[in-house]
Coordinates of N, CA and C in Angstrom, one line a residue:
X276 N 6.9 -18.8 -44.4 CA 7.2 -17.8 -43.4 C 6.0 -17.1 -42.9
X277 N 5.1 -16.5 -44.1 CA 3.8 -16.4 -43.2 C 3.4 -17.3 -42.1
X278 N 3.3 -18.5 -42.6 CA 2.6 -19.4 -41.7 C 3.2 -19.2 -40.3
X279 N 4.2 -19.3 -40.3 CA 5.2 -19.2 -39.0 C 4.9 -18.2 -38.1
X280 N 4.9 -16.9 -39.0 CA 4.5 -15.3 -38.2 C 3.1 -16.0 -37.2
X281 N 2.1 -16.2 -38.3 CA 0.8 -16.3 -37.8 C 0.9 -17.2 -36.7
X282 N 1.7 -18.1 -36.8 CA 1.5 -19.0 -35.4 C 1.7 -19.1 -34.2
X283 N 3.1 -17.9 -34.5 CA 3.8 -17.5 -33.7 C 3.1 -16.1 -32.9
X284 N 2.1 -15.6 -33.8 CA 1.1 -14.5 -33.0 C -0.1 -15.0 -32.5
X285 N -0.6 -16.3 -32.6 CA -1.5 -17.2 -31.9 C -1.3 -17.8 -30.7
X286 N -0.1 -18.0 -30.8 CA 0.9 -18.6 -29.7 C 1.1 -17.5 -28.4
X287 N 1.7 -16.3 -29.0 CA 1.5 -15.5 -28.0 C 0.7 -15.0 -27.9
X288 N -0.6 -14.6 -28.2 CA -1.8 -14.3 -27.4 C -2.2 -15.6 -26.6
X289 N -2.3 -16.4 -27.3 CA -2.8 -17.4 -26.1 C -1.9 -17.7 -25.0
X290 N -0.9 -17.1 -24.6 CA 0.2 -17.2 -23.7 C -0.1 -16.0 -23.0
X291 N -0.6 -14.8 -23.3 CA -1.0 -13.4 -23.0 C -2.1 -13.7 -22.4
X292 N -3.0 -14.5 -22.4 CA -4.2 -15.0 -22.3 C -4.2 -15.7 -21.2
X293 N -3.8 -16.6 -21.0 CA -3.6 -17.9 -20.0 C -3.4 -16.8 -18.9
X294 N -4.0 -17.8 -17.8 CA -4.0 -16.9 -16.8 C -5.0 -16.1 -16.2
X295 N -5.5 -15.3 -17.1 CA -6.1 -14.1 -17.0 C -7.7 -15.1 -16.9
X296 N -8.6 -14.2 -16.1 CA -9.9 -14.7 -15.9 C -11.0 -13.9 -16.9
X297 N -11.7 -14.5 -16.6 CA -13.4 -14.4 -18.0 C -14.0 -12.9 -17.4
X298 N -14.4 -12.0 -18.1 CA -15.2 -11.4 -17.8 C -16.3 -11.2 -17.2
X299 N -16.6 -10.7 -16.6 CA -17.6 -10.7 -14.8 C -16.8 -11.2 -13.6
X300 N -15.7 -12.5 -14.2 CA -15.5 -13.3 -12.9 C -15.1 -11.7 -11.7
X301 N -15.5 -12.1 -10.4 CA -15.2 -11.7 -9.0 C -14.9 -12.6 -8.3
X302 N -13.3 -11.6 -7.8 CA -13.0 -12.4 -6.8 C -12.2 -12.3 -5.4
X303 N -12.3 -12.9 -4.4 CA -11.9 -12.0 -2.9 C -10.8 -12.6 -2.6
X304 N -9.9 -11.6 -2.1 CA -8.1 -12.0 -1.9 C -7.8 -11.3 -0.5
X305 N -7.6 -12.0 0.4 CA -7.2 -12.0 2.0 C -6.2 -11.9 1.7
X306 N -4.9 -11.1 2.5 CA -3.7 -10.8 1.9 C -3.1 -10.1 3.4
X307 N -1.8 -10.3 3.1 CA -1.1 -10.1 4.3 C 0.8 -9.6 3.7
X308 N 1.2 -8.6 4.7 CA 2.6 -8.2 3.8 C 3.3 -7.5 5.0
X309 N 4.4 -6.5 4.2 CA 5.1 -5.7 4.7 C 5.2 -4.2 4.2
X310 N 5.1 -3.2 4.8 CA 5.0 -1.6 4.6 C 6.7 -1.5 5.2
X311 N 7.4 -0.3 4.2 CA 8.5 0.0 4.4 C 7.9 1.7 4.2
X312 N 7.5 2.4 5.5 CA 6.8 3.6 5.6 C 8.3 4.7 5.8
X313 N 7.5 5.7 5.8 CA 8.6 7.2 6.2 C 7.6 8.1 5.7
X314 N 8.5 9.4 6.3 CA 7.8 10.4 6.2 C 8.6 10.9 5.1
X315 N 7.8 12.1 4.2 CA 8.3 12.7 3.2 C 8.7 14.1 3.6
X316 N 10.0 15.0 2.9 CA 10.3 16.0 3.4 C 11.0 16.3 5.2
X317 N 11.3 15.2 5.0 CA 12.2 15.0 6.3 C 13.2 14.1 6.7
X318 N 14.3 14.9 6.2 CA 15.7 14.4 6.1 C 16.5 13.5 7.3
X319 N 15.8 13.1 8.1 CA 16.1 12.9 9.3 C 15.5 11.4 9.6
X320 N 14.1 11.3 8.8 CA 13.5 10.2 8.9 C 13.7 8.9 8.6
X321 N 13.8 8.0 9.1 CA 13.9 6.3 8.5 C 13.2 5.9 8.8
X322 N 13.0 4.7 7.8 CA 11.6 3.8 7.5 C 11.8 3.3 8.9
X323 N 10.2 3.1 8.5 CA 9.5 1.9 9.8 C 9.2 0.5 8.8
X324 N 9.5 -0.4 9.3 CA 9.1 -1.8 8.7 C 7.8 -2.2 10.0
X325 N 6.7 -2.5 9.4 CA 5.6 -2.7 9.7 C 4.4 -3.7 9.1
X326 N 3.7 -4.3 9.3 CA 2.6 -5.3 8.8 C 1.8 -4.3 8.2
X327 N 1.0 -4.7 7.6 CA -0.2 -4.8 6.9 C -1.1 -6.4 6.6
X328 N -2.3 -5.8 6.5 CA -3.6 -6.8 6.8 C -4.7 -6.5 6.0
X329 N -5.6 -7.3 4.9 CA -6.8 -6.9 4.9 C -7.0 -7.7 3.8
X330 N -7.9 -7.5 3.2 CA -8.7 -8.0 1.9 C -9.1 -7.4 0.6
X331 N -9.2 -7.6 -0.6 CA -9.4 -7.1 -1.7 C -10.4 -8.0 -2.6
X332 N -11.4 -6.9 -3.3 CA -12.7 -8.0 -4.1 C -12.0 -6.9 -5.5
X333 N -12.6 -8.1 -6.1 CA -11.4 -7.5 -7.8 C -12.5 -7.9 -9.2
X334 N -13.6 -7.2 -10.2 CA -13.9 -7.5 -10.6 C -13.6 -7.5 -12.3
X335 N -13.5 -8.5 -12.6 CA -13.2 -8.5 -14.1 C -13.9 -7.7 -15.0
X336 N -13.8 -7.2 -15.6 CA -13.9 -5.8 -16.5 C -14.1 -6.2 -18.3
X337 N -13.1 -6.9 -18.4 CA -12.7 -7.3 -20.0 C -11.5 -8.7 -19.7
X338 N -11.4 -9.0 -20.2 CA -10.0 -10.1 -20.6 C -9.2 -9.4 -19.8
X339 N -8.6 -8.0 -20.0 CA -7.3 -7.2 -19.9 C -7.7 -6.6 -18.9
X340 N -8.7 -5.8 -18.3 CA -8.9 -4.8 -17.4 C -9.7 -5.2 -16.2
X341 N -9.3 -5.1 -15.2 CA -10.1 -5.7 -13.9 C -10.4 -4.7 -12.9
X342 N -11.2 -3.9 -12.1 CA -11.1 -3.0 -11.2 C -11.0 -3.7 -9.4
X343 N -10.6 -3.2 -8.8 CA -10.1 -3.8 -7.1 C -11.0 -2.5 -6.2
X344 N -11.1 -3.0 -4.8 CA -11.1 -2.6 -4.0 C -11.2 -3.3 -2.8
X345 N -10.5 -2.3 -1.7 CA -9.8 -3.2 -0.7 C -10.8 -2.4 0.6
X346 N -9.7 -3.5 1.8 CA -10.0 -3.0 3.2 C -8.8 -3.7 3.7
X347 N -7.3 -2.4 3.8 CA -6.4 -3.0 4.7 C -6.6 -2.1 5.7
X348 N -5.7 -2.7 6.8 CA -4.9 -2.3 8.2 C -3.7 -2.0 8.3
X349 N -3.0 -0.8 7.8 CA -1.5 -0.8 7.8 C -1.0 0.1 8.3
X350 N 0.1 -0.3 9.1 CA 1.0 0.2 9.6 C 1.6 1.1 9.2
X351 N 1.6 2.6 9.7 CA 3.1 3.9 8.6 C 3.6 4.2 9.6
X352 N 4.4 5.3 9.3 CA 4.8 6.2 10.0 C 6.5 6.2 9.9
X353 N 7.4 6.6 10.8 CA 8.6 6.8 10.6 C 9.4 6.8 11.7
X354 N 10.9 6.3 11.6 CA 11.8 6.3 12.8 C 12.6 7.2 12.6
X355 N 13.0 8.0 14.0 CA 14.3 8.7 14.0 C 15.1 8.8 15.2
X356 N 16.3 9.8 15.1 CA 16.8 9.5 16.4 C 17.4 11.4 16.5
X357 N 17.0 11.5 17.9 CA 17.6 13.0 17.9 C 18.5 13.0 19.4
X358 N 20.0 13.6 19.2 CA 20.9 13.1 19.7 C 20.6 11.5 20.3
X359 N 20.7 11.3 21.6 CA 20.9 9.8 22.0 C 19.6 9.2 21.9
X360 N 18.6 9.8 21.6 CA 16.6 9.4 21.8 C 16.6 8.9 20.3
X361 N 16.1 7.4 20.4 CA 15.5 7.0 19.3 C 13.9 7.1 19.3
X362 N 13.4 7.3 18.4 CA 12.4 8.0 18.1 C 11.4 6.8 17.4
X363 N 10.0 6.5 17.2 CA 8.9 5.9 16.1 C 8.1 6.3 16.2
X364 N 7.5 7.2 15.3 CA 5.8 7.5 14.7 C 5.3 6.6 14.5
X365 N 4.0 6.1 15.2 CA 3.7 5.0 14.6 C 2.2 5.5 14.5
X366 N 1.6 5.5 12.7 CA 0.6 6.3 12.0 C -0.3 5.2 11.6
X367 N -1.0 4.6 12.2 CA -1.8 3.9 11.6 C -3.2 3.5 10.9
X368 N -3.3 2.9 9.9 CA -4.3 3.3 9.2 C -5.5 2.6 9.0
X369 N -7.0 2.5 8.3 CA -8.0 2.0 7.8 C -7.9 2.3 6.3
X370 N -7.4 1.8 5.4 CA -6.9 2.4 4.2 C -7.8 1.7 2.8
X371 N -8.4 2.2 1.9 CA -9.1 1.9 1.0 C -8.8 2.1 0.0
X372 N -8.0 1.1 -1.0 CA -7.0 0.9 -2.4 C -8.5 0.9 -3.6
X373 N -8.7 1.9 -3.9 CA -9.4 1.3 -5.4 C -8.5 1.9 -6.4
X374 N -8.4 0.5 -7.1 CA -7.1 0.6 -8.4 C -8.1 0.0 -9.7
X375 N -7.8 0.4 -10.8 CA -7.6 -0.3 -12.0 C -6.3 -0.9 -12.0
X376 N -6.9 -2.4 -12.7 CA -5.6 -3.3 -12.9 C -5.6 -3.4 -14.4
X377 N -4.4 -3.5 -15.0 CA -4.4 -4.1 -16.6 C -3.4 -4.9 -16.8
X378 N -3.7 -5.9 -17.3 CA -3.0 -7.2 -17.1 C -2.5 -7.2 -18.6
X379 N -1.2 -7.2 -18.6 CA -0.1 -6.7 -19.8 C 0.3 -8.4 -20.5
X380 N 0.1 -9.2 -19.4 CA 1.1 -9.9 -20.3 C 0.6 -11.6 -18.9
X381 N 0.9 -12.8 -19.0 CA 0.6 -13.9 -18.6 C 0.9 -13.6 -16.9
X382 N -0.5 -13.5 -16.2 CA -0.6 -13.2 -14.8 C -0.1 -11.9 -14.0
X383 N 0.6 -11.2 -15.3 CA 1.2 -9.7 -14.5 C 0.2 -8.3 -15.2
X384 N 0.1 -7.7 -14.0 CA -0.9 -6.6 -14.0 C 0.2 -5.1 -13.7
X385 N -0.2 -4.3 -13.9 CA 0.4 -2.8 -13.9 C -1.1 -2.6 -13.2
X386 N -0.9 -1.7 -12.0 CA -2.3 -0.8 -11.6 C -2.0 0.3 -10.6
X387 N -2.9 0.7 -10.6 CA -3.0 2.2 -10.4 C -4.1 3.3 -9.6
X388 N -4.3 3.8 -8.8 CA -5.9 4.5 -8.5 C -5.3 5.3 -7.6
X389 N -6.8 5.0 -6.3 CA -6.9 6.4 -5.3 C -6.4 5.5 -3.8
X390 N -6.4 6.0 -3.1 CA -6.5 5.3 -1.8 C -6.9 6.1 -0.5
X391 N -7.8 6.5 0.0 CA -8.5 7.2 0.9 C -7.9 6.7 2.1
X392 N -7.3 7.0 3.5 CA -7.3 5.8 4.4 C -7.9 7.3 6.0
X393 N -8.2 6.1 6.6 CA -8.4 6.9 7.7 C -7.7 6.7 9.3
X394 N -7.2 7.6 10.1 CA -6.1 7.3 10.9 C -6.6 6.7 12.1
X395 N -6.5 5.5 12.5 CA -7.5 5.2 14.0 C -6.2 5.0 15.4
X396 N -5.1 5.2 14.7 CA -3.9 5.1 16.3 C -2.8 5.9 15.6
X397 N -2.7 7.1 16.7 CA -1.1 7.6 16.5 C -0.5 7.7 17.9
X398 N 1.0 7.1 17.6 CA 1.2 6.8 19.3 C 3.1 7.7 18.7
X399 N 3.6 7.7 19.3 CA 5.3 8.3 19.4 C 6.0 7.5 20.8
X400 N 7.0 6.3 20.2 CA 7.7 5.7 21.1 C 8.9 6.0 21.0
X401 N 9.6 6.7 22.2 CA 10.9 6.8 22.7 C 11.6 5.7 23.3
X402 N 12.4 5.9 23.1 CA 13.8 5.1 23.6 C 15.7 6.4 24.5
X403 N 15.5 5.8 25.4 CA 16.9 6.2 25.9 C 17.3 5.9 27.0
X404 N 18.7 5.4 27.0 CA 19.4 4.2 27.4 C 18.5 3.0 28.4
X405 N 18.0 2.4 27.3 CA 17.5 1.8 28.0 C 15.6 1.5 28.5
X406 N 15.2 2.9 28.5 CA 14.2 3.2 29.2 C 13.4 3.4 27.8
X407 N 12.0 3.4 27.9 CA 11.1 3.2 26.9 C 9.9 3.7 27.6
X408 N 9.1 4.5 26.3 CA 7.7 5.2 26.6 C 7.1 5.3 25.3
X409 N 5.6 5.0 25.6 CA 5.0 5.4 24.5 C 4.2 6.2 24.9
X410 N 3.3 7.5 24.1 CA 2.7 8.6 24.4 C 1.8 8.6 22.9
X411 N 0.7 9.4 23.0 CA -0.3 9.7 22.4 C 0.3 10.7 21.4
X412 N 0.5 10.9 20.3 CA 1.2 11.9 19.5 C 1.1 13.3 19.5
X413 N -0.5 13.6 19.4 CA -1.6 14.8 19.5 C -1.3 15.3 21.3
X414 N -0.8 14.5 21.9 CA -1.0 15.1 23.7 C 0.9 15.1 23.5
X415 N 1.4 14.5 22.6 CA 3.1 14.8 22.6 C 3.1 16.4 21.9
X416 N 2.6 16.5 21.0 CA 2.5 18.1 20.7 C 2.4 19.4 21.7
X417 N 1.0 19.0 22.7 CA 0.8 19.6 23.3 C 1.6 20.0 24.6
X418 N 2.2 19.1 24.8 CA 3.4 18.8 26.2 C 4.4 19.7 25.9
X419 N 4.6 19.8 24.1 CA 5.3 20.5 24.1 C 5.5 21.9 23.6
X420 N 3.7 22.4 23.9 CA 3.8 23.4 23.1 C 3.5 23.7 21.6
X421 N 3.5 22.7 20.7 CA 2.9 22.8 19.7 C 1.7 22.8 19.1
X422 N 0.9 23.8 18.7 CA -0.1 23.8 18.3 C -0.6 22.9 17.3
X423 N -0.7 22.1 16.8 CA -0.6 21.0 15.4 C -2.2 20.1 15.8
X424 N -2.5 19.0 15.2 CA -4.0 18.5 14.7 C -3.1 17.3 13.9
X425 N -3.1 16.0 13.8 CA -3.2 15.2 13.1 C -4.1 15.3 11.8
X426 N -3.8 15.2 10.6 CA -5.2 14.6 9.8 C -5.7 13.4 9.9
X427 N -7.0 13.4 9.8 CA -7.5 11.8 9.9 C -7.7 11.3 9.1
X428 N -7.7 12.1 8.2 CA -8.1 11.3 6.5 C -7.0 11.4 5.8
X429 N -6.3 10.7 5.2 CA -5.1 10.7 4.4 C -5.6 10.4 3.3
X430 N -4.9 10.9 1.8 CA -5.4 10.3 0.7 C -3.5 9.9 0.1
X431 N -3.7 8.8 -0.6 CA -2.8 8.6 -1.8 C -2.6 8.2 -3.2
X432 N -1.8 8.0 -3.6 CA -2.1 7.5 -5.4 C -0.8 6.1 -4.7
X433 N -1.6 5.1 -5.1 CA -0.9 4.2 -5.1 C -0.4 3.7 -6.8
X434 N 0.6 3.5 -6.8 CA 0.8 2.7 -8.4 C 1.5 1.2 -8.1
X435 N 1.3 0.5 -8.6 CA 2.0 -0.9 -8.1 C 2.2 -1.8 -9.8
X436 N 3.0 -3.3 -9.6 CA 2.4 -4.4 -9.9 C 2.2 -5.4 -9.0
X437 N 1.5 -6.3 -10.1 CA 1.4 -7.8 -9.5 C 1.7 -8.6 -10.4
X438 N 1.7 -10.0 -9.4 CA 1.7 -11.5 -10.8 C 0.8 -12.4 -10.1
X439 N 0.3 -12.9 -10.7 CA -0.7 -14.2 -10.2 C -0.5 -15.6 -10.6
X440 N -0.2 -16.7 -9.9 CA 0.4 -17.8 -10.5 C -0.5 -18.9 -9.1
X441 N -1.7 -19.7 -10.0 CA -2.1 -20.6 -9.1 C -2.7 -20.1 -8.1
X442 N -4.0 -19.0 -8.3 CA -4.4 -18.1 -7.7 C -3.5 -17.3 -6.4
X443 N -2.2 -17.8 -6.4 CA -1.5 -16.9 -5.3 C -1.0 -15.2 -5.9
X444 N -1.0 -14.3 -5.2 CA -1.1 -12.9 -6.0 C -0.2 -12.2 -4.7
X445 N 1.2 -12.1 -5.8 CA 2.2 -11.0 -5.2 C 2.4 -9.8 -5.5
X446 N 2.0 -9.3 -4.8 CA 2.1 -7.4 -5.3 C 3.1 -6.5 -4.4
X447 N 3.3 -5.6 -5.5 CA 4.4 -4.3 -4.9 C 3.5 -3.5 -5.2
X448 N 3.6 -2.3 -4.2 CA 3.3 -0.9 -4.8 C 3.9 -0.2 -3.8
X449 N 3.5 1.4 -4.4 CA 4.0 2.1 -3.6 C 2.9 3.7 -3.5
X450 N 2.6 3.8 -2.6 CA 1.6 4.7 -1.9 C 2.2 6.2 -1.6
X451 N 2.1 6.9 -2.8 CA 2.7 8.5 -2.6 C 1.3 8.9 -2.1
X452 N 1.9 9.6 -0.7 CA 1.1 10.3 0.1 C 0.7 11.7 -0.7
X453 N -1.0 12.3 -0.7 CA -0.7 13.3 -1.0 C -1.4 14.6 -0.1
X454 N -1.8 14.3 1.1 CA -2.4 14.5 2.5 C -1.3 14.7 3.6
X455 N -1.6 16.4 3.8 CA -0.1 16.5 4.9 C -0.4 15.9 6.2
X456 N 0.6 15.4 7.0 CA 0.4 14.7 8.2 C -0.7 15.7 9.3
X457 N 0.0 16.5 9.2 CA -0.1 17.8 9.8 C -0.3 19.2 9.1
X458 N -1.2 20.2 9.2 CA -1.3 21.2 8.2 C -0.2 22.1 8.4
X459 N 0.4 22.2 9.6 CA 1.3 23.1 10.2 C 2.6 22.6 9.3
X460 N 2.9 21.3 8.3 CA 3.8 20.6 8.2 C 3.8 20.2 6.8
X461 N 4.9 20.4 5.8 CA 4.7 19.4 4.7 C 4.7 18.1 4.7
X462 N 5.4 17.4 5.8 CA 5.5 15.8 5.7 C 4.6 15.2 5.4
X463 N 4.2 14.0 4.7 CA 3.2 13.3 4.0 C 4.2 11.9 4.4
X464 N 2.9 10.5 4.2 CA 2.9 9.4 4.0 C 3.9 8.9 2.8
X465 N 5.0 8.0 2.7 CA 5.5 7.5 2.1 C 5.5 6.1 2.2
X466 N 4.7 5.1 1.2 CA 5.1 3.7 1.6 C 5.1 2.4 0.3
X467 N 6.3 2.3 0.8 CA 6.9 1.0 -0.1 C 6.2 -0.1 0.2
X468 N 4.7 -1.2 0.0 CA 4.2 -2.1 0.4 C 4.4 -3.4 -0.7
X469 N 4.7 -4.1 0.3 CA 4.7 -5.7 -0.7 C 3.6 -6.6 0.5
X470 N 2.9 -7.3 -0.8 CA 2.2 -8.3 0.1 C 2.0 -9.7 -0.5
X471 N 1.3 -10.6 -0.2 CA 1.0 -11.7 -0.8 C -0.6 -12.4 -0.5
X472 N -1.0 -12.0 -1.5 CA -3.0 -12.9 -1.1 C -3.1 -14.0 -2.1
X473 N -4.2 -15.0 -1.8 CA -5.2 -15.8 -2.3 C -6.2 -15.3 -2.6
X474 N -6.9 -15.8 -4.1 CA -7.7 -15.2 -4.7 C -8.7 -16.6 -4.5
X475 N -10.2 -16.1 -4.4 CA -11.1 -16.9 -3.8 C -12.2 -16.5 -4.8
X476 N -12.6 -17.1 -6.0 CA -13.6 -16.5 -6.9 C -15.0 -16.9 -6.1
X477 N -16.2 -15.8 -6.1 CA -17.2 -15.5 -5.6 C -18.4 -15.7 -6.7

Protein backbone atom coordinates (compact mmCIF):
# COMPACT_ATOMS: atom_id res chain seq x y z
CA UNK A 1 0.00 0.00 0.00
CA UNK A 2 2.81 2.36 0.68
CA UNK A 3 4.24 1.64 -2.48
CA UNK A 4 1.00 2.60 -4.22
CA UNK A 5 0.55 6.02 -2.15
CA UNK A 6 4.03 6.94 -3.25
CA UNK A 7 3.43 6.34 -6.81
CA UNK A 8 0.50 7.63 -6.92
CA UNK A 9 2.07 11.12 -5.35
CA UNK A 10 4.83 10.95 -8.19
CA UNK A 11 2.31 10.56 -10.63
CA UNK A 12 0.52 13.48 -9.69
CA UNK A 13 3.18 15.92 -9.34
CA UNK A 14 4.49 14.98 -12.47
CA UNK A 15 1.06 15.52 -14.04
CA UNK A 16 1.02 19.05 -11.90
CA UNK A 17 4.19 19.57 -13.59
CA UNK A 18 3.77 18.88 -17.25
CA UNK A 19 3.01 21.70 -18.86
CA UNK A 20 4.30 24.24 -16.87
CA UNK A 21 7.68 25.94 -18.17
CA UNK A 22 11.48 26.05 -16.51
CA UNK A 23 12.26 28.91 -14.61
CA UNK A 24 13.55 32.13 -16.37
CA UNK A 25 11.68 30.89 -19.48
CA UNK A 26 9.99 34.31 -21.16
CA UNK A 27 7.52 34.42 -23.20
CA UNK A 28 5.35 36.80 -25.70
CA UNK A 29 1.51 36.04 -26.33
CA UNK A 30 -0.40 38.18 -29.09
CA UNK A 31 -3.86 37.63 -28.16
CA UNK A 32 -7.08 38.69 -29.26
CA UNK A 33 -10.88 38.23 -27.56
CA UNK A 34 -14.08 39.65 -26.36
CA UNK A 35 -15.03 42.38 -23.48
CA UNK A 36 -18.58 42.02 -22.12
CA UNK A 37 -18.24 45.87 -20.55
CA UNK A 38 -20.98 47.97 -18.46
CA UNK A 39 -21.03 50.45 -16.25
CA UNK A 40 -21.29 49.95 -12.49
CA UNK A 41 -23.98 51.56 -10.34
CA UNK A 42 -26.31 52.10 -13.05
CA UNK A 43 -29.38 50.20 -13.28
CA UNK A 44 -30.24 51.07 -16.52
CA UNK A 45 -27.03 49.97 -18.24
CA UNK A 46 -26.28 46.90 -20.60
CA UNK A 47 -23.28 45.51 -21.68
CA UNK A 48 -21.46 46.47 -24.70
CA UNK A 49 -19.89 43.36 -26.50
CA UNK A 50 -16.67 44.64 -27.93
CA UNK A 51 -12.98 43.38 -29.16
CA UNK A 52 -10.01 43.56 -27.53
CA UNK A 53 -6.29 43.42 -28.88
CA UNK A 54 -2.80 43.30 -27.69
CA UNK A 55 0.06 41.30 -26.31
CA UNK A 56 1.48 39.94 -23.13
CA UNK A 57 5.37 39.00 -22.11
CA UNK A 58 5.12 36.48 -19.06
CA UNK A 59 8.16 35.63 -17.06
CA UNK A 60 8.68 32.48 -15.21
CA UNK A 61 9.34 33.08 -11.67
CA UNK A 62 9.60 29.34 -10.17
CA UNK A 63 7.89 26.09 -11.56
CA UNK A 64 4.44 27.50 -10.04
CA UNK A 65 4.74 31.30 -10.22
CA UNK A 66 5.12 33.35 -13.37
CA UNK A 67 4.57 37.29 -13.43
CA UNK A 68 2.77 39.00 -16.94
CA UNK A 69 2.57 42.15 -18.32
CA UNK A 70 0.57 43.34 -21.18
CA UNK A 71 -0.32 46.03 -23.85
CA UNK A 72 -4.11 45.72 -24.83
CA UNK A 73 -6.60 47.87 -26.85
CA UNK A 74 -10.02 47.42 -25.41
CA UNK A 75 -13.07 48.27 -25.94
CA UNK A 76 -15.65 49.31 -22.62
CA UNK A 77 -18.23 51.24 -21.99
CA UNK A 78 -22.07 50.57 -21.96
CA UNK A 79 -25.47 50.47 -23.71
CA UNK A 80 -28.75 51.91 -22.91
CA UNK A 81 -31.93 53.07 -23.96
CA UNK A 82 -34.00 56.10 -22.69
CA UNK A 83 -37.50 56.14 -23.75
CA UNK A 84 -37.34 55.34 -27.75
CA UNK A 85 -33.23 56.51 -28.05
CA UNK A 86 -30.92 53.70 -27.87
CA UNK A 87 -27.89 54.79 -26.46
CA UNK A 88 -23.64 53.35 -26.48
CA UNK A 89 -20.74 54.68 -24.45
CA UNK A 90 -18.10 53.72 -26.18
CA UNK A 91 -14.85 54.06 -23.52
CA UNK A 92 -11.95 53.08 -24.93
CA UNK A 93 -8.84 51.99 -23.62
CA UNK A 94 -4.71 51.60 -23.65
CA UNK A 95 -4.84 49.17 -20.70
CA UNK A 96 -1.83 47.62 -18.84
CA UNK A 97 -2.55 44.07 -16.98
CA UNK A 98 0.35 43.29 -14.63
CA UNK A 99 -0.76 40.01 -12.90
CA UNK A 100 0.88 37.30 -10.90
CA UNK A 101 0.05 33.98 -12.24
CA UNK A 102 0.14 30.61 -10.14
CA UNK A 103 -0.26 27.75 -11.91
CA UNK A 104 -2.38 25.21 -9.52
CA UNK A 105 -2.55 22.33 -11.42
CA UNK A 106 -1.51 20.88 -15.41
CA UNK A 107 -1.58 24.22 -17.67
CA UNK A 108 -4.28 26.07 -15.44
CA UNK A 109 -3.22 29.29 -13.66
CA UNK A 110 -5.43 31.43 -11.09
CA UNK A 111 -4.02 35.21 -11.44
CA UNK A 112 -4.41 38.39 -10.22
CA UNK A 113 -2.84 42.18 -10.07
CA UNK A 114 -3.28 45.85 -11.05
CA UNK A 115 -4.28 47.15 -14.40
CA UNK A 116 -3.60 50.96 -15.08
CA UNK A 117 -5.33 51.75 -18.54
CA UNK A 118 -5.54 55.06 -20.18
CA UNK A 119 -8.64 56.48 -22.16
CA UNK A 120 -7.66 57.56 -25.84
CA UNK A 121 -11.54 57.69 -27.49
CA UNK A 122 -14.87 58.39 -25.85
CA UNK A 123 -17.60 58.82 -28.38
CA UNK A 124 -21.76 58.45 -27.27
CA UNK A 125 -23.85 56.87 -30.28
CA UNK A 126 -27.51 57.46 -30.55
CA UNK A 127 -29.97 55.80 -32.40
CA UNK A 128 -33.82 56.85 -33.17
CA UNK A 129 -35.98 55.59 -35.56
CA UNK A 130 -33.85 54.99 -37.76
CA UNK A 131 -31.45 57.91 -37.72
CA UNK A 132 -27.87 57.61 -36.16
CA UNK A 133 -25.16 60.00 -34.56
CA UNK A 134 -22.14 59.82 -32.95
CA UNK A 135 -20.76 62.75 -30.75
CA UNK A 136 -17.71 63.36 -28.66
CA UNK A 137 -18.83 62.43 -25.02
CA UNK A 138 -17.03 65.39 -22.99
CA UNK A 139 -18.78 68.03 -25.85
CA UNK A 140 -22.23 65.65 -25.16
CA UNK A 141 -21.94 66.85 -21.53
CA UNK A 142 -21.41 70.20 -22.40
CA UNK A 143 -24.45 70.59 -24.98
CA UNK A 144 -26.06 69.69 -22.27
CA UNK A 145 -25.11 71.55 -19.51
CA UNK A 146 -23.25 69.30 -17.48
CA UNK A 147 -20.28 70.19 -15.85
CA UNK A 148 -18.40 66.65 -15.73
CA UNK A 149 -14.42 65.77 -17.06
CA UNK A 150 -13.84 62.22 -18.21
CA UNK A 151 -11.02 60.44 -16.28
CA UNK A 152 -8.20 59.44 -18.35
CA UNK A 153 -6.56 57.07 -16.25
CA UNK A 154 -8.59 54.34 -15.11
CA UNK A 155 -7.24 51.78 -12.70
CA UNK A 156 -8.53 48.13 -12.03
CA UNK A 157 -7.95 44.73 -10.16
CA UNK A 158 -8.28 42.30 -12.69
CA UNK A 159 -8.65 38.50 -11.21
CA UNK A 160 -8.94 35.88 -13.90
CA UNK A 161 -7.96 32.18 -15.05
CA UNK A 162 -6.33 30.53 -17.73
CA UNK A 163 -5.24 27.09 -19.28
CA UNK A 164 -2.53 26.51 -21.62
CA UNK A 165 -2.64 23.51 -23.92
CA UNK A 166 0.02 23.38 -26.96
CA UNK A 167 1.24 26.79 -26.29
CA UNK A 168 -2.46 28.05 -27.11
CA UNK A 169 -3.61 30.25 -23.83
CA UNK A 170 -7.34 30.82 -22.98
CA UNK A 171 -8.17 33.17 -20.46
CA UNK A 172 -11.17 34.68 -18.54
CA UNK A 173 -11.05 37.49 -16.31
CA UNK A 174 -12.72 40.05 -14.99
CA UNK A 175 -11.68 43.77 -14.53
CA UNK A 176 -13.43 45.53 -11.35
CA UNK A 177 -13.11 49.00 -12.10
CA UNK A 178 -11.89 50.96 -9.26
CA UNK A 179 -11.58 54.63 -11.04
CA UNK A 180 -14.85 56.73 -11.29
CA UNK A 181 -15.73 57.42 -14.91
CA UNK A 182 -16.48 60.73 -13.96
CA UNK A 183 -15.82 62.40 -10.44
CA UNK A 184 -19.25 64.01 -10.48
CA UNK A 185 -20.37 60.18 -10.76
CA UNK A 186 -20.00 56.73 -9.06
CA UNK A 187 -20.09 54.70 -12.26
CA UNK A 188 -16.92 52.73 -12.84
CA UNK A 189 -15.59 50.24 -15.47
CA UNK A 190 -17.03 46.73 -15.38
CA UNK A 191 -15.58 44.05 -17.63
CA UNK A 192 -16.17 40.45 -18.27
CA UNK A 193 -12.98 39.66 -20.82
CA UNK A 194 -12.30 36.38 -22.51
CA UNK A 195 -9.50 35.99 -24.92
CA UNK A 196 -7.27 33.60 -26.72
CA UNK A 197 -3.20 34.05 -27.35
CA UNK A 198 -0.08 32.12 -28.66
CA UNK A 199 2.72 31.89 -26.52
CA UNK A 200 6.05 32.54 -28.40
CA UNK A 201 9.11 31.78 -25.97
CA UNK A 202 11.89 34.63 -26.34
Amino acid sequence: MKKVILSACVMLIAIAAYGQRDKGTVTLQPKVGLNVATLTNDGDADSRFAPVVGAEVEVQATDMVSFSGGLLYSMQGAKGKVGNVDGTVKLDYINVPILANVYVANGFAVKLGVQPGFLINNKVKVSQNGVNAEVDLEKAFKAAGIDAKLNKVDVSFPVGVSYEFSNINIDARYNLGLTKIIDEDSSKNSVFQITVGYKFAL
